[in-house]
Short mmCIF file of C-alpha atoms in Angstrom, two decimals:
data_model
loop_
_atom_site.label_atom_id
_atom_site.label_comp_id
_atom_site.label_asym_id
_atom_site.label_seq_id
_atom_site.Cartn_x
_atom_site.Cartn_y
_atom_site.Cartn_z
CA MET A 171 0.17 -0.29 0.22
CA ALA A 172 2.91 2.15 1.03
CA PHE A 173 4.59 1.75 -2.47
CA PHE A 174 1.33 2.45 -4.31
CA THR A 175 0.72 5.85 -2.39
CA HIS A 176 4.50 6.70 -2.76
CA HIS A 177 3.98 6.14 -6.53
CA ILE A 178 0.51 8.27 -7.03
CA THR A 179 2.29 11.10 -5.02
CA ARG A 180 4.90 11.37 -7.55
CA ALA A 181 2.76 11.48 -10.17
CA LEU A 182 0.93 13.91 -8.91
CA SER A 183 3.90 15.74 -8.15
CA SER A 184 5.41 15.08 -11.35
CA SER A 185 2.38 16.38 -13.01
CA THR A 186 2.16 19.32 -10.96
CA VAL A 187 5.66 20.56 -12.18
CA ARG A 188 5.11 19.65 -15.43
CA ASN A 189 1.92 21.92 -15.70
CA ALA A 190 3.28 24.72 -13.77
CA ALA A 191 5.00 27.26 -15.90
CA ILE A 192 7.61 29.30 -14.43
CA LYS A 193 6.73 32.73 -13.70
CA HIS A 194 8.24 33.89 -10.67
CA VAL A 195 12.11 33.86 -10.73
CA THR A 196 14.56 34.85 -8.11
CA VAL A 197 18.03 35.40 -9.61
CA ILE A 198 21.11 35.29 -6.90
CA GLY A 199 23.83 37.63 -7.90
CA GLY A 200 23.72 40.98 -9.39
CA GLY A 201 26.83 40.91 -11.59
CA LEU A 202 27.01 40.62 -15.27
CA MET A 203 25.35 37.41 -15.70
CA GLY A 204 22.75 37.75 -13.01
CA SER A 205 21.69 41.34 -14.30
CA GLY A 206 21.62 39.76 -17.90
CA ILE A 207 19.71 36.99 -16.82
CA ALA A 208 16.98 39.52 -14.76
CA GLN A 209 16.84 41.50 -17.78
CA VAL A 210 15.75 38.61 -20.48
CA ALA A 211 13.84 37.18 -17.89
CA ALA A 212 11.81 40.47 -16.80
CA ALA A 213 11.51 41.17 -20.88
CA THR A 214 9.77 38.32 -21.67
CA GLY A 215 6.67 39.15 -18.53
CA HIS A 216 8.27 36.81 -16.15
CA SER A 217 8.23 38.40 -12.56
CA VAL A 218 11.69 38.84 -11.24
CA VAL A 219 13.59 39.63 -7.99
CA LEU A 220 17.18 40.28 -8.15
CA VAL A 221 19.15 39.49 -5.08
CA ASP A 222 22.86 40.34 -3.83
CA THR A 223 24.23 41.04 -0.87
CA SER A 224 24.08 45.02 -0.61
CA GLU A 225 21.78 47.86 -2.09
CA ASP A 226 25.01 49.36 -3.46
CA ILE A 227 25.50 46.51 -5.90
CA LEU A 228 21.64 46.16 -6.29
CA LYS A 229 21.71 49.88 -7.30
CA LYS A 230 24.58 49.56 -9.86
CA SER A 231 22.85 46.37 -11.02
CA THR A 232 20.18 48.51 -11.83
CA LYS A 233 21.53 50.78 -13.51
CA GLY A 234 23.30 48.53 -15.95
CA ILE A 235 19.74 46.87 -16.81
CA GLU A 236 18.42 50.13 -17.80
CA GLY A 237 21.57 51.04 -19.83
CA SER A 238 21.18 47.74 -21.61
CA LEU A 239 17.54 48.37 -22.43
CA LYS A 240 18.14 51.48 -23.65
CA ARG A 241 20.78 49.78 -26.09
CA VAL A 242 18.22 47.21 -27.24
CA VAL A 243 15.49 49.99 -27.59
CA LYS A 244 17.94 51.88 -29.93
CA LYS A 245 17.90 49.12 -32.11
CA LYS A 246 14.47 47.70 -32.02
CA PHE A 247 12.38 50.91 -31.35
CA ALA A 248 14.71 52.98 -33.87
CA ASP A 249 11.36 54.77 -35.17
CA LYS A 250 9.27 54.71 -32.18
CA PRO A 251 11.13 56.26 -29.27
CA GLU A 252 7.95 56.52 -26.93
CA ALA A 253 7.29 52.71 -27.23
CA GLY A 254 10.61 52.23 -26.73
CA GLU A 255 10.54 54.26 -23.50
CA GLU A 256 7.29 52.34 -22.72
CA PHE A 257 9.03 48.76 -23.24
CA VAL A 258 12.00 50.01 -20.95
CA GLN A 259 9.55 50.90 -18.04
CA LYS A 260 7.55 47.78 -18.41
CA VAL A 261 10.59 45.73 -18.05
CA LEU A 262 11.77 47.71 -15.03
CA LYS A 263 8.56 47.25 -13.06
CA ASN A 264 9.10 43.28 -13.66
CA ILE A 265 12.24 43.65 -11.49
CA SER A 266 12.41 44.02 -7.85
CA THR A 267 15.62 43.86 -5.84
CA SER A 268 16.10 42.73 -2.36
CA THR A 269 19.51 41.76 0.10
CA ASP A 270 17.50 38.61 1.69
CA ALA A 271 17.34 35.91 -0.22
CA ALA A 272 15.75 33.40 2.39
CA SER A 273 12.44 35.45 2.30
CA VAL A 274 12.31 35.93 -1.39
CA VAL A 275 12.56 32.63 -2.48
CA GLN A 276 9.27 31.40 -0.48
CA GLY A 277 7.07 32.78 -3.29
CA THR A 278 9.19 31.48 -6.11
CA ASP A 279 8.77 29.10 -8.99
CA LEU A 280 12.72 28.89 -10.03
CA VAL A 281 15.92 30.11 -8.36
CA VAL A 282 19.13 30.58 -10.51
CA GLU A 283 22.19 31.22 -9.04
CA ALA A 284 24.53 33.30 -10.94
CA ILE A 285 27.67 34.09 -8.03
CA ALA A 286 31.14 33.37 -7.74
CA GLU A 287 32.69 30.03 -8.77
CA ASN A 288 33.01 28.60 -5.50
CA LEU A 289 31.49 25.11 -4.92
CA LYS A 290 31.61 25.72 -0.98
CA VAL A 291 29.74 29.19 -1.55
CA LYS A 292 27.40 27.87 -3.58
CA GLN A 293 26.65 24.74 -1.48
CA SER A 294 26.09 26.93 1.21
CA LEU A 295 23.47 29.31 -0.47
CA PHE A 296 21.65 26.32 -1.87
CA SER A 297 21.54 24.68 1.30
CA THR A 298 20.05 27.74 3.33
CA LEU A 299 17.28 28.27 0.26
CA ASP A 300 16.55 24.33 0.50
CA LYS A 301 15.10 24.65 3.90
CA VAL A 302 12.67 28.21 2.92
CA ALA A 303 11.84 27.39 -0.65
CA PRO A 304 8.48 25.53 -1.50
CA GLU A 305 8.89 22.31 -2.38
CA HIS A 306 8.14 22.76 -6.28
CA THR A 307 10.53 25.27 -6.94
CA ILE A 308 13.27 24.68 -8.56
CA PHE A 309 16.96 25.19 -8.26
CA ALA A 310 19.28 26.04 -11.06
CA SER A 311 23.10 27.42 -11.13
CA ASN A 312 24.55 29.16 -14.14
CA THR A 313 28.12 27.90 -13.36
CA SER A 314 30.14 27.55 -16.21
CA SER A 315 32.84 24.50 -14.86
CA LEU A 316 31.69 22.90 -11.77
CA PRO A 317 29.61 19.85 -11.77
CA ILE A 318 26.17 20.36 -11.08
CA ALA A 319 25.70 17.44 -8.74
CA ASP A 320 28.51 18.65 -6.98
CA ILE A 321 26.53 21.66 -5.99
CA ALA A 322 23.10 20.20 -5.58
CA VAL A 323 24.27 17.71 -3.44
CA SER A 324 23.92 20.25 -0.79
CA THR A 325 19.86 19.91 -0.99
CA ALA A 326 17.06 17.40 -0.52
CA ARG A 327 15.99 18.33 -3.96
CA LEU A 328 18.16 16.48 -6.39
CA ASP A 329 15.18 16.25 -8.65
CA ARG A 330 14.44 19.91 -8.75
CA PHE A 331 18.13 21.08 -9.28
CA GLY A 332 19.58 21.81 -12.80
CA GLY A 333 22.09 23.85 -14.67
CA ILE A 334 21.07 26.69 -17.08
CA HIS A 335 24.15 28.00 -18.63
CA PHE A 336 23.69 31.13 -20.00
CA PHE A 337 26.18 33.22 -22.24
CA ASN A 338 27.87 36.95 -21.76
CA PRO A 339 26.39 39.19 -22.86
CA VAL A 340 23.15 37.41 -22.12
CA PRO A 341 20.86 39.76 -23.54
CA MET A 342 22.59 39.28 -26.90
CA MET A 343 23.61 35.72 -26.63
CA LYS A 344 21.08 33.28 -28.25
CA LEU A 345 22.38 30.12 -26.60
CA VAL A 346 21.55 28.58 -23.48
CA GLU A 347 23.23 25.25 -22.26
CA VAL A 348 20.40 23.47 -19.99
CA ILE A 349 22.23 20.22 -17.85
CA GLN A 350 20.43 17.47 -16.89
CA ALA A 351 22.61 15.94 -13.87
CA PRO A 352 22.10 12.26 -12.97
CA GLY A 353 19.36 13.29 -10.09
CA THR A 354 17.74 15.73 -12.51
CA SER A 355 13.96 14.82 -13.01
CA GLN A 356 12.67 14.89 -16.74
CA GLU A 357 10.11 17.32 -15.60
CA THR A 358 12.72 19.50 -14.35
CA PHE A 359 14.76 19.01 -17.15
CA ASN A 360 11.61 20.05 -19.48
CA ALA A 361 10.70 23.03 -17.20
CA LEU A 362 14.03 24.07 -17.68
CA LEU A 363 14.40 23.90 -21.59
CA ASP A 364 10.57 25.66 -21.91
CA PHE A 365 11.83 28.47 -19.84
CA SER A 366 14.97 29.03 -22.06
CA LYS A 367 12.95 29.00 -25.18
CA ALA A 368 10.39 31.45 -23.36
CA LEU A 369 13.26 34.25 -23.00
CA GLY A 370 13.73 33.50 -26.67
CA LYS A 371 16.87 31.61 -26.30
CA HIS A 372 18.14 28.63 -27.72
CA PRO A 373 18.54 25.67 -25.34
CA VAL A 374 20.65 22.79 -25.88
CA SER A 375 20.64 19.92 -23.74
CA CYS A 376 23.83 18.94 -21.72
CA LYS A 377 25.13 16.26 -19.68
CA ASP A 378 26.65 17.16 -16.50
CA THR A 379 30.28 16.75 -17.80
CA PRO A 380 33.28 19.15 -17.36
CA GLY A 381 32.30 22.32 -19.15
CA PHE A 382 29.24 21.06 -20.75
CA ILE A 383 29.51 21.48 -24.69
CA VAL A 384 31.09 24.91 -25.37
CA ASN A 385 33.54 25.35 -22.71
CA ARG A 386 34.56 21.62 -23.25
CA LEU A 387 35.71 22.47 -26.42
CA LEU A 388 36.60 26.14 -26.14
CA VAL A 389 38.94 26.12 -23.30
CA PRO A 390 41.39 23.42 -24.61
CA TYR A 391 41.09 25.40 -27.76
CA LEU A 392 42.27 28.50 -25.95
CA ILE A 393 44.95 26.66 -24.08
CA GLU A 394 46.39 24.84 -26.97
CA ALA A 395 46.33 28.25 -28.44
CA VAL A 396 48.98 29.43 -25.58
CA ARG A 397 50.90 26.34 -25.69
CA LEU A 398 51.29 27.02 -29.50
CA HIS A 399 52.77 30.54 -28.77
CA GLU A 400 54.75 29.08 -25.89
CA ARG A 401 56.50 26.68 -28.40
CA GLY A 402 57.52 29.40 -30.60
CA HIS A 403 55.42 28.06 -33.37
CA GLY A 404 53.43 31.67 -33.92
CA SER A 405 53.26 34.82 -32.40
CA LYS A 406 49.95 36.05 -30.54
CA GLU A 407 49.14 38.40 -33.29
CA ASP A 408 49.45 35.82 -36.11
CA ILE A 409 47.11 32.98 -34.22
CA ASP A 410 44.70 35.61 -34.01
CA VAL A 411 44.75 36.79 -37.33
CA ALA A 412 44.59 33.07 -38.43
CA MET A 413 41.98 31.92 -36.20
CA LYS A 414 39.68 35.29 -37.69
CA LEU A 415 40.49 35.08 -41.11
CA GLY A 416 40.93 31.21 -41.18
CA ALA A 417 38.49 29.66 -39.25
CA GLY A 418 35.91 32.71 -39.19
CA TYR A 419 35.96 33.36 -35.52
CA PRO A 420 34.83 37.01 -34.33
CA MET A 421 38.20 37.10 -31.94
CA GLY A 422 41.46 35.41 -31.69
CA PRO A 423 42.08 33.07 -28.74
CA PHE A 424 44.45 35.50 -27.22
CA GLU A 425 41.80 38.35 -27.72
CA LEU A 426 39.26 35.98 -26.25
CA LEU A 427 41.29 35.13 -23.36
CA ASP A 428 41.97 38.84 -22.35
CA TYR A 429 38.06 39.21 -22.65
CA VAL A 430 36.96 36.58 -20.87
CA GLY A 431 39.63 36.92 -18.12
CA LEU A 432 42.78 35.01 -17.60
CA ASP A 433 41.84 34.47 -13.79
CA THR A 434 38.86 32.90 -14.80
CA SER A 435 40.37 31.13 -17.49
CA LYS A 436 42.84 29.35 -15.34
CA PHE A 437 40.35 28.57 -12.58
CA ILE A 438 38.31 26.80 -14.98
CA VAL A 439 41.90 24.48 -16.54
CA ASP A 440 42.83 24.05 -13.04
CA GLY A 441 39.58 22.91 -11.71
CA TRP A 442 39.57 20.42 -14.64
CA TYR A 443 43.18 19.41 -14.30
CA GLN A 444 42.38 18.07 -10.97
CA MET A 445 39.57 16.34 -11.63
CA GLU A 446 41.30 14.67 -14.59
CA PRO A 447 45.39 14.97 -14.04
CA GLU A 448 46.17 11.95 -16.85
CA ASN A 449 44.04 14.37 -19.38
CA PRO A 450 46.96 16.14 -21.47
CA LEU A 451 43.95 18.63 -22.51
CA PHE A 452 43.89 20.08 -19.24
CA SER A 453 47.63 20.66 -18.51
CA PRO A 454 48.55 23.82 -16.59
CA SER A 455 50.06 26.40 -19.09
CA PRO A 456 53.33 28.09 -17.33
CA LEU A 457 52.60 31.48 -19.24
CA LEU A 458 49.36 31.62 -18.44
CA ASN A 459 50.22 31.06 -14.73
CA LYS A 460 52.89 33.66 -14.59
CA LEU A 461 50.49 36.41 -16.15
CA VAL A 462 47.87 35.65 -13.41
CA SER A 463 50.28 35.55 -10.76
CA GLU A 464 51.50 38.99 -12.26
CA GLY A 465 48.01 40.32 -11.79
CA LYS A 466 47.84 40.83 -15.84
CA LEU A 467 44.25 39.64 -16.13
CA GLY A 468 43.33 40.73 -19.27
CA LYS A 469 41.13 43.69 -20.41
CA LYS A 470 39.77 44.22 -16.69
CA THR A 471 42.91 44.96 -15.66
CA GLY A 472 44.36 47.10 -18.51
CA GLU A 473 46.73 44.33 -19.35
CA GLY A 474 46.61 40.60 -20.07
CA PHE A 475 48.33 39.06 -23.50
CA TYR A 476 47.68 42.43 -24.87
CA LYS A 477 47.71 46.12 -23.34
CA TYR A 478 44.72 48.00 -22.96
CA LYS A 479 44.56 51.94 -22.70
#
């Protein structure tokens, strides 16, 4: 009897998840990624709460979203400035901010986490939210390099935990990687796919493997470009030009590394190397390590592989 009841309950809860479209979204982290996710969700009619640790950060995030929306409006509503202004106000109305994640998640359908790439910090956040979020609430991480299963283990909702990886800048980039960890239920996975489509994005299905699809192919390519240069087989400038003109890439590998941040790239490679030390694709790069140790992290610090004014 207990077995039968358990399965009826599961069937009922599954259908609830399946039929309930995601309307209320909580985005944790007011940085570039979090703000971008909040913006696209609000622009597609979702009710969004953006959460960060201080009011100052949130004011900066809101200002950034407003600026980004105005850029969108310039293109979309070039000949209708009034309609454009109306659109900006409508989107901003869908966004509220808070410094209290625990109280906010009590009324949310989906929590998207976009904070620092630190496993312990992410686990601590989700562990806290798991105790207060409603049963139907789906948790998702926007991590680009950490295993979803390692984050999800901090909660009691493995079936309602998945990955939803956006790309920077979020309002412009069409791709979303939706990750199904071993514990993620099909209903949760489908809900995240549907949510991505509702944002006007193009989702691809990924397994919970290092780097998912894009970074798993992109990061080894970037590091191999550095190794090619280290071996004296090509200058940075020539390698960049070759990949732009020969492969049709919008940026060369050294330009892209500087744009992403050398510290971020190093963090990803080091993490994968720890997971799979025997994989030569994940071997550390002495040149990359040297630049990071010197604080030359790319565009954000004014110097990386190239110098920026």
